[in-house]
Amino acid sequence: MSSPWHHEDHPHVEIEADEWNEADSALGDDISQYTLSVSSSLLQGVEEHGRKYHRYKDGSYILPEDDKEQERLDLQHEMFLRTFGRKLHLAPVDCELREVLDLGTGTGMWAIQFADEHPESNVVGVDLSPIQPTLVPPNCKFEVDDFDTPWTFDRQFDFIHGRMLLTASADFPALFRRAYDALTPGGWIEMQDLYMPLLSDDGTLAGTAFGEWNEKYMEACAVLHRDPSWTAKYREWITGVGFENVREQIFKWPINPWPRDSNLKEMGIWNMTNMLDGLDGFTVRLWTMALGMTHEEIQAFLVQVRKDIRDTKIHSYWPIHVVYGQKPR
């Protein structure tokens, strides 16, 4: 069943904006009622500018791993579930799911829920950060590993899942080749990812501090050779590796509750919380590393960006690309 924010293969279908009074166009600071908080353990990491980052291969992934980021990731997991009708994947998996791999598992929420729903499966989640809980289903385990290097698994998988990996790989075609080789015949891969730069169909993002942030983010990623627009090529690359039945579905997550549609408006509230909670983590380390800006310069700039994120006159959204394919039998 399609959702109001889903535009399969038609990413330029416009969302109708709601009518707002001028006084209501910027939302207030009190958004705690929309924030989900799920506690998880935090192991020793690298501390920088008041945030903690993974120690294993420090610098290869730009986002923090601390409690604040873990809470944001769990909120984002719920956003995916709402978008997909409470489903963990969209691929029409038609094979026996004995072995399942979750790439960049983060807090492990996807892997844990998949293991709960599929007790016949063995689910392994890999990540650079050992932040996953220890109390998990008996058919779920986590490993600290870098999926962007040659794989050394002693088995093949029936399903490989990756979510929000847009800056986590330097060579996605090579990653998809490794996934192809690691899948059993008839097995599936599914990638659920954000496309950047963030978009606006009516030009309201242009000339704003948020629009400038959008451009600077792309510039900084290019310096580190991690292009978040690569996600638009997933379908091409997955097909090129040899997968069959490849399909792409595109969703829109409004940046705040600017749409008229009630479901999109609700998703906008969730994504505004997601964006505000994540903005510091998205920006500070990346811009200090790639653009040479100081922490103080970045924080001063982000003051207006946060105001823009709340401004319902700015009709921006996250394009979410879901691509899946099957290895020939």
PDB file of C-alpha atoms in Angstrom, residues 76-84 86-91 93 101-104 109-111 114 159-168 172 175-176 189-195 231-232 234-235 238 247-251 253 318-325:
ATOM      1  CA  GLN A  76      14.884   7.630  12.573  1.00  0.00           C
ATOM      2  CA  HIS A  77      14.240   3.883  12.718  1.00  0.00           C
ATOM      3  CA  GLU A  78      10.663   4.612  13.748  1.00  0.00           C
ATOM      4  CA  MET A  79      10.352   7.044  10.831  1.00  0.00           C
ATOM      5  CA  PHE A  80      11.283   4.272   8.416  1.00  0.00           C
ATOM      6  CA  LEU A  81       8.761   1.923   9.999  1.00  0.00           C
ATOM      7  CA  ARG A  82       6.017   4.527   9.642  1.00  0.00           C
ATOM      8  CA  THR A  83       6.980   5.159   6.036  1.00  0.00           C
ATOM      9  CA  PHE A  84       7.028   1.448   5.142  1.00  0.00           C
ATOM     10  CA  ARG A  86       5.621  -1.022   9.866  1.00  0.00           C
ATOM     11  CA  LYS A  87       7.674  -3.250   7.541  1.00  0.00           C
ATOM     12  CA  LEU A  88      11.436  -3.598   7.922  1.00  0.00           C
ATOM     13  CA  HIS A  89      12.050  -3.965   4.186  1.00  0.00           C
ATOM     14  CA  LEU A  90      10.259  -3.546   0.871  1.00  0.00           C
ATOM     15  CA  ALA A  91      12.007  -6.241  -1.167  1.00  0.00           C
ATOM     16  CA  VAL A  93      11.959 -11.661  -0.408  1.00  0.00           C
ATOM     17  CA  LEU A 101      23.424  -9.297   7.308  1.00  0.00           C
ATOM     18  CA  ASP A 102      22.750  -5.715   8.435  1.00  0.00           C
ATOM     19  CA  LEU A 103      25.407  -3.272   7.226  1.00  0.00           C
ATOM     20  CA  GLY A 104      26.145  -0.276   9.455  1.00  0.00           C
ATOM     21  CA  MET A 109      17.232  -1.748  16.148  1.00  0.00           C
ATOM     22  CA  TRP A 110      16.644  -3.105  12.629  1.00  0.00           C
ATOM     23  CA  ALA A 111      18.633  -6.289  13.276  1.00  0.00           C
ATOM     24  CA  PHE A 114      14.245  -8.610  12.185  1.00  0.00           C
ATOM     25  CA  PHE A 159      19.395 -11.119   2.668  1.00  0.00           C
ATOM     26  CA  ILE A 160      21.712  -8.098   3.013  1.00  0.00           C
ATOM     27  CA  HIS A 161      20.300  -4.829   4.325  1.00  0.00           C
ATOM     28  CA  GLY A 162      21.865  -1.370   4.502  1.00  0.00           C
ATOM     29  CA  ARG A 163      20.317   1.867   5.746  1.00  0.00           C
ATOM     30  CA  MET A 164      21.570   5.453   5.736  1.00  0.00           C
ATOM     31  CA  LEU A 165      25.055   4.561   4.499  1.00  0.00           C
ATOM     32  CA  LEU A 166      25.359   7.583   2.187  1.00  0.00           C
ATOM     33  CA  THR A 167      28.716   8.755   3.569  1.00  0.00           C
ATOM     34  CA  ALA A 168      29.900   5.389   4.904  1.00  0.00           C
ATOM     35  CA  PHE A 172      29.673   1.705  -3.521  1.00  0.00           C
ATOM     36  CA  LEU A 175      30.505  -2.707  -1.904  1.00  0.00           C
ATOM     37  CA  PHE A 176      27.683  -4.032  -4.086  1.00  0.00           C
ATOM     38  CA  ILE A 189      19.984  -6.873  -1.202  1.00  0.00           C
ATOM     39  CA  GLU A 190      18.094  -3.764  -0.068  1.00  0.00           C
ATOM     40  CA  MET A 191      19.503  -0.270   0.417  1.00  0.00           C
ATOM     41  CA  GLN A 192      17.457   2.406   2.207  1.00  0.00           C
ATOM     42  CA  ASP A 193      19.166   5.760   1.959  1.00  0.00           C
ATOM     43  CA  LEU A 194      18.942   9.528   1.918  1.00  0.00           C
ATOM     44  CA  TYR A 195      19.795  11.445  -1.236  1.00  0.00           C
ATOM     45  CA  THR A 231      22.605   7.208  -3.591  1.00  0.00           C
ATOM     46  CA  ALA A 232      20.795   8.228  -6.797  1.00  0.00           C
ATOM     47  CA  TYR A 234      22.317   2.757  -6.437  1.00  0.00           C
ATOM     48  CA  ARG A 235      19.859   1.313  -8.950  1.00  0.00           C
ATOM     49  CA  ILE A 238      23.233  -2.691  -8.293  1.00  0.00           C
ATOM     50  CA  ARG A 247      13.505  -1.763  -8.344  1.00  0.00           C
ATOM     51  CA  GLU A 248      13.670   1.707  -6.823  1.00  0.00           C
ATOM     52  CA  GLN A 249      11.068   3.449  -4.691  1.00  0.00           C
ATOM     53  CA  ILE A 250      11.349   7.091  -3.662  1.00  0.00           C
ATOM     54  CA  PHE A 251       9.793   8.759  -0.622  1.00  0.00           C
ATOM     55  CA  TRP A 253      10.243  13.314   4.204  1.00  0.00           C
ATOM     56  CA  TRP A 318      14.623  14.601   2.417  1.00  0.00           C
ATOM     57  CA  PRO A 319      14.466  12.342  -0.673  1.00  0.00           C
ATOM     58  CA  ILE A 320      14.615   8.739   0.562  1.00  0.00           C
ATOM     59  CA  HIS A 321      15.688   6.164  -2.046  1.00  0.00           C
ATOM     60  CA  VAL A 322      14.982   2.456  -1.503  1.00  0.00           C
ATOM     61  CA  VAL A 323      16.629   0.113  -4.005  1.00  0.00           C
ATOM     62  CA  TYR A 324      16.479  -3.670  -3.910  1.00  0.00           C
ATOM     63  CA  GLY A 325      17.532  -6.503  -6.194  1.00  0.00           C
TER      64      GLY A 325
END
